[in-house]
Amino acid sequence: MLIFGLRKPICNTMDVYVARQAILDRKGDVFAYELLFRSSAASREFGGADASAATNQVVANALLNFSDSHLLGGKKAFLNFNRELLLDGLPLMLPKQTAVIEILEAVDPDADVVEACREMHEMGYSLALDDFLDRDGMGSLIHLANFIKVDLRSTSREEQKRIVDAYRPKGVAMLAEKVESHEEFEWAAGIGFDYFQGYYFEKPVTLVGRQVPVSKIAGLRLLRELQSPELDFHRIEQTVSADLGFSHKLLRYVNSAAFGRREPVASIRTALAVLGEENIRRWVALAALPALAADKPGALVTQSILRARFWELLAIAAGVRNPERLFLMGMFSLLDALIDRPLEDSLREVGVAPPIIAVLVDKAPESDPFARVRRLAIDYERGEWDGAATLGEALGITANDVVEAYTSALKWADEIVASTK
């Protein structure tokens, strides 16, 4: 889950939080994002007067960003609404081409709610039923729904299949939420779900024993080179030259507008010389990661790149020495998911130093500044605001520092992903 905070006073000082979680299609591509609203660090549900007030503020802010590719990347946005906000007409403030109005499971489908939903449906809005259970009285809403979301944690497999078999033939798109393992993803796809959401796509379960393809081996070799205090340009040149994909990526990168060269670079050796050591380290990390994730959901690559920049910016804000190491650590944090090996084994395979491994597998001392940055970033991603605030205070950075670092990293990561397609 990708999370950022919008700090805006509402009468008294109030922290308003928004979480962005990817919804993937059957190919593993991002179809949409769900924007989840929270009114406070302690809030875990979307409801009540405070949550409604916070939602009004966040929707107002989000509305300004619906055309901003850095928030949605041109994808749809699923937004949760309770009864009060549905009847207040708040969804009608949102662009119908982008917004999917998600009706929370606690909303009673009485006549007023059904009429509000019918109005939105007739205006061209897409509707989704959250945490769907096939209970009495839901027929009038099902008739209007474009999406049905089924919680894999709270329904049996028999019920999941029955719901898909009952409503998918009627043209309703089926979305499996809280997918937490590769096995669950395969099950849901096998019975006919169209879209998928859950922590599996943030950090998939490790699958042991698969052979690493050649392209991944080249990627691992390059990542291993990053661990040397001094780069071996000759070995890097050999590895890149032997792989057409890496050669193309390097020449495309060094000839991009960012370097402003009048004459194009045509050789791998010249490209490496133009980049220099620091830029080579960054390019290797960015180029090797998609190669490792060739058969994985694209969201994994985006999340790894986002973490790399987010962790680095947090380290800079906190004054941690060698913040560039946090960039590589963030990049490596999902390595287990990318090559289907346990994280500790994966890190050793690419030659990561033991102290860095200790940080990434959560075995470093609590006082380690790298470990604090990592825990702060992960708490923030997961919406564990109290833990993030405590760690931020220990590192000497404010909540605004964290928000700015995340927002900047999100923009940077989206630009990087777009430039490498």
Short mmCIF file of C-alpha atoms in Angstrom, two decimals:
data_model
loop_
_atom_site.label_atom_id
_atom_site.label_comp_id
_atom_site.label_asym_id
_atom_site.label_seq_id
_atom_site.Cartn_x
_atom_site.Cartn_y
_atom_site.Cartn_z
CA MET A 1 0.00 0.00 0.00
CA LEU A 2 1.36 3.41 -0.91
CA ILE A 3 0.48 6.07 1.57
CA PHE A 4 0.88 9.81 1.86
CA GLY A 5 -0.55 12.33 4.29
CA LEU A 6 -2.26 15.63 3.64
CA ARG A 7 -1.96 17.88 6.67
CA LYS A 8 -4.74 20.45 6.66
CA PRO A 9 -6.42 22.18 9.62
CA ILE A 10 -10.14 21.55 10.09
CA CYS A 11 -11.19 23.87 12.94
CA ASN A 12 -8.79 22.19 15.35
CA THR A 13 -5.53 20.82 13.94
CA MET A 14 -6.29 17.52 12.23
CA ASP A 15 -4.08 15.12 10.30
CA VAL A 16 -5.82 13.80 7.19
CA TYR A 17 -4.39 10.68 5.61
CA VAL A 18 -4.82 9.05 2.23
CA ALA A 19 -3.66 5.57 1.26
CA ARG A 20 -3.19 4.51 -2.36
CA GLN A 21 -3.39 0.76 -3.03
CA ALA A 22 -3.07 -0.78 -6.48
CA ILE A 23 -5.80 -2.89 -8.07
CA LEU A 24 -4.36 -5.21 -10.72
CA ASP A 25 -5.86 -6.99 -13.69
CA ARG A 26 -5.32 -10.62 -14.65
CA LYS A 27 -2.06 -9.74 -16.45
CA GLY A 28 -0.65 -8.11 -13.32
CA ASP A 29 -0.96 -4.58 -14.71
CA VAL A 30 -2.35 -1.74 -12.60
CA PHE A 31 -6.01 -1.18 -13.48
CA ALA A 32 -6.88 1.31 -10.76
CA TYR A 33 -5.95 2.57 -7.31
CA GLU A 34 -8.11 2.58 -4.23
CA LEU A 35 -7.80 5.77 -2.20
CA LEU A 36 -8.50 5.01 1.45
CA PHE A 37 -9.33 7.79 3.85
CA ARG A 38 -8.43 8.03 7.55
CA SER A 39 -9.24 10.89 9.91
CA SER A 40 -6.50 10.25 12.48
CA ALA A 41 -3.60 8.03 13.40
CA ALA A 42 -5.93 5.94 15.56
CA SER A 43 -8.69 5.65 12.96
CA ARG A 44 -9.01 2.26 11.30
CA GLU A 45 -12.50 2.62 9.79
CA PHE A 46 -14.22 4.93 7.36
CA GLY A 47 -17.18 6.19 9.37
CA GLY A 48 -18.45 8.61 11.97
CA ALA A 49 -18.61 12.38 11.96
CA ASP A 50 -14.85 12.87 12.09
CA ALA A 51 -14.25 10.50 9.21
CA SER A 52 -16.91 12.25 7.13
CA ALA A 53 -15.34 15.65 7.80
CA ALA A 54 -11.90 14.32 6.95
CA THR A 55 -13.22 12.70 3.80
CA ASN A 56 -14.67 15.99 2.61
CA GLN A 57 -11.26 17.58 3.04
CA VAL A 58 -9.37 14.75 1.37
CA VAL A 59 -11.79 14.51 -1.55
CA ALA A 60 -11.38 18.24 -2.05
CA ASN A 61 -7.62 17.81 -2.16
CA ALA A 62 -7.77 14.64 -4.25
CA LEU A 63 -10.13 16.34 -6.69
CA LEU A 64 -7.38 18.79 -7.54
CA ASN A 65 -5.07 15.88 -8.32
CA PHE A 66 -7.32 13.64 -10.41
CA SER A 67 -5.69 14.98 -13.56
CA ASP A 68 -2.24 14.61 -11.97
CA SER A 69 -0.52 11.52 -13.33
CA HIS A 70 1.63 11.35 -10.19
CA LEU A 71 -1.39 10.43 -8.08
CA LEU A 72 -3.23 8.04 -10.41
CA GLY A 73 -1.05 7.65 -13.48
CA GLY A 74 -4.10 7.85 -15.72
CA LYS A 75 -5.83 5.01 -13.84
CA LYS A 76 -9.24 4.93 -12.19
CA ALA A 77 -9.69 5.67 -8.50
CA PHE A 78 -11.89 3.61 -6.17
CA LEU A 79 -13.15 5.77 -3.30
CA ASN A 80 -15.01 4.61 -0.18
CA PHE A 81 -18.27 6.30 0.80
CA ASN A 82 -20.53 5.79 3.78
CA ARG A 83 -24.25 6.46 3.87
CA GLU A 84 -23.93 10.08 4.99
CA LEU A 85 -21.59 11.04 2.18
CA LEU A 86 -23.60 9.17 -0.45
CA LEU A 87 -26.75 11.04 0.51
CA ASP A 88 -24.87 14.36 0.71
CA GLY A 89 -23.92 13.97 -2.93
CA LEU A 90 -20.18 14.21 -2.32
CA PRO A 91 -19.39 11.64 -5.07
CA LEU A 92 -20.90 13.99 -7.64
CA MET A 93 -17.95 16.36 -7.09
CA LEU A 94 -15.66 13.77 -8.66
CA PRO A 95 -15.04 13.17 -12.37
CA LYS A 96 -17.13 10.24 -13.53
CA GLN A 97 -14.48 9.17 -16.05
CA THR A 98 -12.02 8.52 -13.22
CA ALA A 99 -13.92 7.85 -10.00
CA VAL A 100 -15.41 4.52 -8.97
CA ILE A 101 -17.85 5.04 -6.10
CA GLU A 102 -17.27 2.26 -3.59
CA ILE A 103 -20.25 1.64 -1.32
CA LEU A 104 -19.10 0.35 2.05
CA GLU A 105 -20.50 -2.92 3.34
CA ALA A 106 -22.07 -1.24 6.39
CA VAL A 107 -24.35 0.90 4.21
CA ASP A 108 -27.96 -0.29 4.47
CA PRO A 109 -29.48 -0.42 0.95
CA ASP A 110 -32.65 1.44 1.90
CA ALA A 111 -34.74 3.48 -0.51
CA ASP A 112 -32.71 6.70 -0.05
CA VAL A 113 -29.39 4.98 -0.66
CA VAL A 114 -30.68 3.12 -3.69
CA GLU A 115 -32.10 6.33 -5.17
CA ALA A 116 -28.76 8.16 -4.67
CA CYS A 117 -26.90 5.29 -6.32
CA ARG A 118 -29.39 5.12 -9.19
CA GLU A 119 -28.85 8.83 -9.84
CA MET A 120 -25.06 8.35 -9.95
CA HIS A 121 -25.44 5.30 -12.19
CA GLU A 122 -27.64 7.19 -14.65
CA MET A 123 -25.11 10.03 -14.73
CA GLY A 124 -22.43 7.59 -15.85
CA TYR A 125 -20.60 6.89 -12.57
CA SER A 126 -19.22 3.43 -11.90
CA LEU A 127 -20.30 1.80 -8.64
CA ALA A 128 -18.57 -0.90 -6.61
CA LEU A 129 -19.97 -2.94 -3.71
CA ASP A 130 -17.31 -3.36 -1.03
CA ASP A 131 -16.87 -6.55 1.05
CA PHE A 132 -19.85 -8.03 -0.73
CA LEU A 133 -22.07 -10.56 1.01
CA ASP A 134 -25.13 -11.84 -0.82
CA ARG A 135 -27.60 -10.81 1.86
CA ASP A 136 -31.26 -9.92 1.58
CA GLY A 137 -32.06 -6.51 0.14
CA MET A 138 -28.89 -6.23 -1.96
CA GLY A 139 -30.62 -6.93 -5.26
CA SER A 140 -31.41 -3.29 -5.99
CA LEU A 141 -27.76 -2.27 -5.57
CA ILE A 142 -26.39 -5.28 -7.45
CA HIS A 143 -28.48 -4.20 -10.42
CA LEU A 144 -26.60 -0.86 -10.44
CA ALA A 145 -23.12 -2.16 -9.66
CA ASN A 146 -20.21 -2.30 -12.10
CA PHE A 147 -17.89 -4.05 -9.65
CA ILE A 148 -18.37 -6.50 -6.80
CA LYS A 149 -15.50 -6.77 -4.30
CA VAL A 150 -15.17 -10.00 -2.35
CA ASP A 151 -12.99 -10.20 0.77
CA LEU A 152 -11.04 -13.45 0.60
CA ARG A 153 -10.43 -13.31 4.34
CA SER A 154 -14.06 -13.18 5.40
CA THR A 155 -15.71 -15.53 2.89
CA SER A 156 -15.28 -19.23 2.26
CA ARG A 157 -14.02 -20.52 -1.05
CA GLU A 158 -17.38 -22.07 -1.73
CA GLU A 159 -19.03 -18.67 -1.21
CA GLN A 160 -16.43 -16.90 -3.37
CA LYS A 161 -17.07 -19.26 -6.27
CA ARG A 162 -20.83 -19.03 -5.85
CA ILE A 163 -20.73 -15.21 -5.97
CA VAL A 164 -18.52 -15.18 -9.08
CA ASP A 165 -20.70 -17.76 -10.83
CA ALA A 166 -23.86 -15.82 -9.94
CA TYR A 167 -22.88 -12.29 -10.95
CA ARG A 168 -19.99 -12.36 -13.42
CA PRO A 169 -22.23 -13.74 -16.22
CA LYS A 170 -24.47 -10.70 -15.64
CA GLY A 171 -21.66 -8.37 -16.68
CA VAL A 172 -20.45 -7.35 -13.20
CA ALA A 173 -16.67 -7.24 -12.89
CA MET A 174 -15.43 -9.31 -9.95
CA LEU A 175 -12.65 -8.00 -7.71
CA ALA A 176 -10.87 -10.16 -5.12
CA GLU A 177 -9.54 -8.14 -2.20
CA LYS A 178 -7.13 -9.06 0.60
CA VAL A 179 -5.19 -11.39 -1.67
CA GLU A 180 -2.23 -12.31 0.52
CA SER A 181 -0.44 -15.17 -1.23
CA HIS A 182 0.44 -16.49 -4.66
CA GLU A 183 -1.81 -19.49 -4.05
CA GLU A 184 -4.78 -17.21 -3.27
CA PHE A 185 -4.10 -15.18 -6.41
CA GLU A 186 -4.09 -18.34 -8.54
CA TRP A 187 -7.29 -19.58 -6.88
CA ALA A 188 -9.11 -16.29 -7.43
CA ALA A 189 -7.96 -16.01 -11.04
CA GLY A 190 -8.91 -19.63 -11.65
CA ILE A 191 -12.53 -19.21 -10.56
CA GLY A 192 -13.03 -16.08 -12.66
CA PHE A 193 -12.12 -12.95 -10.70
CA ASP A 194 -11.21 -10.08 -13.03
CA TYR A 195 -9.23 -7.83 -10.66
CA PHE A 196 -7.11 -8.32 -7.57
CA GLN A 197 -6.06 -6.25 -4.57
CA GLY A 198 -4.04 -7.07 -1.48
CA TYR A 199 -0.70 -7.33 0.27
CA TYR A 200 0.41 -10.16 -2.02
CA PHE A 201 1.15 -7.54 -4.67
CA GLU A 202 3.13 -5.43 -2.23
CA LYS A 203 5.26 -8.32 -0.92
CA PRO A 204 4.43 -11.68 -2.49
CA VAL A 205 4.97 -14.93 -0.67
CA THR A 206 8.35 -16.50 -1.39
CA LEU A 207 8.25 -19.38 -3.89
CA VAL A 208 11.35 -21.55 -3.49
CA GLY A 209 13.12 -23.65 -6.08
CA ARG A 210 12.59 -21.92 -9.41
CA GLN A 211 15.50 -21.65 -11.82
CA VAL A 212 16.67 -18.08 -12.46
CA PRO A 213 16.44 -17.22 -16.19
CA VAL A 214 19.45 -15.81 -18.02
CA SER A 215 18.14 -12.23 -17.96
CA LYS A 216 17.76 -12.45 -14.22
CA ILE A 217 21.26 -13.84 -13.87
CA ALA A 218 22.61 -10.80 -15.72
CA GLY A 219 20.58 -8.57 -13.45
CA LEU A 220 21.93 -10.31 -10.36
CA ARG A 221 25.49 -9.97 -11.63
CA LEU A 222 25.03 -6.24 -12.09
CA LEU A 223 23.46 -5.86 -8.65
CA ARG A 224 26.40 -7.74 -7.18
CA GLU A 225 28.78 -5.24 -8.75
CA LEU A 226 27.01 -2.46 -6.86
CA GLN A 227 28.26 -3.87 -3.56
CA SER A 228 31.94 -3.21 -4.37
CA PRO A 229 33.42 -0.02 -2.82
CA GLU A 230 35.00 0.65 -6.23
CA LEU A 231 33.18 -0.39 -9.39
CA ASP A 232 34.88 -2.69 -11.86
CA PHE A 233 34.00 -0.91 -15.11
CA HIS A 234 35.37 -3.77 -17.24
CA ARG A 235 33.11 -6.39 -15.61
CA ILE A 236 30.09 -4.12 -15.88
CA GLU A 237 30.86 -3.48 -19.54
CA GLN A 238 31.12 -7.22 -20.20
CA THR A 239 27.84 -8.00 -18.45
CA VAL A 240 25.92 -5.21 -20.16
CA SER A 241 27.41 -5.93 -23.60
CA ALA A 242 26.41 -9.61 -23.37
CA ASP A 243 22.73 -8.73 -22.83
CA LEU A 244 20.84 -6.94 -25.61
CA GLY A 245 18.18 -5.65 -23.23
CA PHE A 246 20.65 -4.05 -20.84
CA SER A 247 22.68 -2.60 -23.72
CA HIS A 248 19.59 -0.96 -25.17
CA LYS A 249 18.53 0.43 -21.77
CA LEU A 250 21.97 1.90 -21.08
CA LEU A 251 22.31 3.63 -24.45
CA ARG A 252 18.76 4.93 -24.26
CA TYR A 253 19.41 6.28 -20.77
CA VAL A 254 22.70 8.02 -21.54
CA ASN A 255 21.29 9.52 -24.76
CA SER A 256 18.21 10.89 -23.01
CA ALA A 257 17.54 14.59 -22.64
CA ALA A 258 18.69 14.45 -19.03
CA PHE A 259 22.33 14.38 -20.16
CA GLY A 260 21.92 16.98 -22.91
CA ARG A 261 24.51 15.49 -25.28
CA ARG A 262 24.81 16.88 -28.79
CA GLU A 263 26.36 13.74 -30.24
CA PRO A 264 24.72 10.37 -29.48
CA VAL A 265 26.69 7.77 -27.54
CA ALA A 266 27.00 4.54 -29.51
CA SER A 267 29.19 2.26 -27.36
CA ILE A 268 28.74 0.69 -23.95
CA ARG A 269 32.24 1.75 -22.84
CA THR A 270 31.63 5.40 -23.73
CA ALA A 271 28.22 5.30 -22.06
CA LEU A 272 29.73 4.07 -18.80
CA ALA A 273 32.43 6.75 -18.96
CA VAL A 274 29.81 9.45 -19.53
CA LEU A 275 27.73 8.32 -16.55
CA GLY A 276 30.48 8.08 -13.96
CA GLU A 277 30.43 5.88 -10.88
CA GLU A 278 27.51 7.37 -8.95
CA ASN A 279 25.15 7.45 -11.95
CA ILE A 280 26.20 3.93 -12.94
CA ARG A 281 25.21 2.66 -9.50
CA ARG A 282 21.80 4.25 -9.84
CA TRP A 283 21.27 3.11 -13.42
CA VAL A 284 22.21 -0.48 -12.60
CA ALA A 285 19.66 -0.59 -9.79
CA LEU A 286 16.92 0.87 -11.98
CA ALA A 287 17.72 -1.30 -15.00
CA ALA A 288 18.27 -4.59 -13.18
CA LEU A 289 15.06 -4.48 -11.19
CA PRO A 290 12.61 -4.75 -14.13
CA ALA A 291 14.71 -7.61 -15.51
CA LEU A 292 14.30 -9.50 -12.25
CA ALA A 293 10.57 -8.73 -12.25
CA ALA A 294 9.89 -9.73 -15.86
CA ASP A 295 7.33 -12.35 -14.78
CA LYS A 296 5.98 -10.39 -11.81
CA PRO A 297 3.25 -7.75 -11.40
CA GLY A 298 4.49 -4.35 -12.57
CA ALA A 299 3.44 -2.89 -9.22
CA LEU A 300 6.42 -4.69 -7.63
CA VAL A 301 8.89 -2.70 -9.70
CA THR A 302 7.12 0.58 -8.99
CA GLN A 303 7.03 -0.18 -5.28
CA SER A 304 10.74 -1.04 -5.18
CA ILE A 305 11.72 2.12 -7.05
CA LEU A 306 9.43 4.20 -4.84
CA ARG A 307 10.97 2.70 -1.70
CA ALA A 308 14.49 3.37 -2.95
CA ARG A 309 13.90 7.09 -3.39
CA PHE A 310 11.65 7.42 -0.32
CA TRP A 311 14.20 5.81 1.99
CA GLU A 312 17.00 7.92 0.52
CA LEU A 313 15.05 11.16 0.97
CA LEU A 314 14.15 10.25 4.55
CA ALA A 315 17.84 9.61 5.27
CA ILE A 316 18.78 12.98 3.78
CA ALA A 317 16.09 14.75 5.84
CA ALA A 318 17.33 13.00 9.00
CA GLY A 319 20.98 13.79 8.29
CA VAL A 320 21.94 10.10 8.15
CA ARG A 321 25.40 9.50 6.73
CA ASN A 322 25.67 7.82 3.31
CA PRO A 323 21.99 8.24 2.36
CA GLU A 324 22.71 6.69 -1.05
CA ARG A 325 22.95 3.33 0.73
CA LEU A 326 19.30 3.69 1.69
CA PHE A 327 18.48 4.01 -2.01
CA LEU A 328 19.94 0.57 -2.72
CA MET A 329 18.42 -0.87 0.44
CA GLY A 330 14.96 0.29 -0.58
CA MET A 331 15.55 -1.19 -4.01
CA PHE A 332 16.61 -4.51 -2.49
CA SER A 333 13.79 -4.65 0.06
CA LEU A 334 11.53 -6.70 -2.25
CA LEU A 335 14.28 -8.80 -3.82
CA ASP A 336 12.82 -12.00 -2.38
CA ALA A 337 9.60 -11.41 -4.30
CA LEU A 338 11.46 -10.63 -7.51
CA ILE A 339 13.61 -13.76 -7.69
CA ASP A 340 11.49 -16.16 -5.61
CA ARG A 341 14.03 -16.80 -2.88
CA PRO A 342 14.04 -15.92 0.83
CA LEU A 343 15.15 -12.32 1.33
CA GLU A 344 18.24 -13.13 3.37
CA ASP A 345 19.42 -15.66 0.77
CA SER A 346 18.67 -13.24 -2.06
CA LEU A 347 20.70 -10.48 -0.44
CA ARG A 348 23.68 -12.77 0.16
CA GLU A 349 23.46 -13.88 -3.46
CA VAL A 350 24.10 -10.35 -4.68
CA GLY A 351 26.86 -9.76 -2.14
CA VAL A 352 25.11 -7.35 0.21
CA ALA A 353 27.15 -6.64 3.32
CA PRO A 354 25.97 -8.40 6.54
CA PRO A 355 25.09 -5.14 8.39
CA ILE A 356 22.81 -4.13 5.51
CA ILE A 357 21.24 -7.59 5.42
CA ALA A 358 20.56 -7.27 9.15
CA VAL A 359 18.67 -4.02 8.54
CA LEU A 360 16.57 -5.45 5.71
CA VAL A 361 15.59 -8.62 7.58
CA ASP A 362 14.80 -6.61 10.73
CA LYS A 363 17.68 -7.97 12.83
CA ALA A 364 19.67 -4.76 13.25
CA PRO A 365 19.84 -2.92 16.61
CA GLU A 366 16.97 -0.48 17.16
CA SER A 367 19.49 2.35 17.44
CA ASP A 368 20.84 1.73 13.91
CA PRO A 369 19.87 4.85 11.88
CA PHE A 370 19.39 2.79 8.70
CA ALA A 371 17.05 0.46 10.59
CA ARG A 372 15.09 3.43 11.93
CA VAL A 373 14.65 4.88 8.45
CA ARG A 374 13.49 1.50 7.14
CA ARG A 375 10.98 1.00 9.94
CA LEU A 376 9.68 4.57 9.61
CA ALA A 377 9.13 4.12 5.85
CA ILE A 378 7.37 0.78 6.25
CA ASP A 379 5.15 2.06 9.08
CA TYR A 380 4.21 4.99 6.87
CA GLU A 381 3.43 2.74 3.90
CA ARG A 382 1.12 0.63 6.06
CA GLY A 383 -0.64 3.55 7.68
CA GLU A 384 0.76 2.83 11.15
CA TRP A 385 0.91 6.50 11.98
CA ASP A 386 1.79 6.22 15.66
CA GLY A 387 4.86 4.11 14.94
CA ALA A 388 5.90 6.43 12.11
CA ALA A 389 5.56 9.48 14.35
CA THR A 390 7.68 7.91 17.10
CA LEU A 391 10.44 6.92 14.67
CA GLY A 392 10.32 10.33 12.98
CA GLU A 393 10.84 11.99 16.34
CA ALA A 394 13.80 9.70 17.07
CA LEU A 395 15.34 10.66 13.72
CA GLY A 396 14.69 14.34 14.25
CA ILE A 397 12.31 14.80 11.30
CA THR A 398 8.76 16.09 11.27
CA ALA A 399 5.60 14.59 9.82
CA ASN A 400 5.76 17.21 7.08
CA ASP A 401 9.30 16.07 6.22
CA VAL A 402 7.99 12.53 5.77
CA VAL A 403 5.03 13.67 3.68
CA GLU A 404 7.26 15.76 1.42
CA ALA A 405 9.75 12.90 1.03
CA TYR A 406 7.01 10.45 0.09
CA THR A 407 5.29 12.82 -2.35
CA SER A 408 8.60 13.63 -4.04
CA ALA A 409 9.53 9.93 -4.22
CA LEU A 410 6.13 9.01 -5.68
CA LYS A 411 6.51 11.60 -8.44
CA TRP A 412 10.08 10.51 -9.16
CA ALA A 413 9.22 6.80 -9.24
CA ASP A 414 6.30 7.31 -11.62
CA GLU A 415 8.54 9.33 -13.96
CA ILE A 416 11.23 6.64 -13.87
CA VAL A 417 8.75 3.85 -14.59
CA ALA A 418 7.24 5.83 -17.47
CA SER A 419 10.68 6.55 -18.96
CA THR A 420 11.72 2.89 -18.95
CA LYS A 421 8.68 1.50 -20.74
#
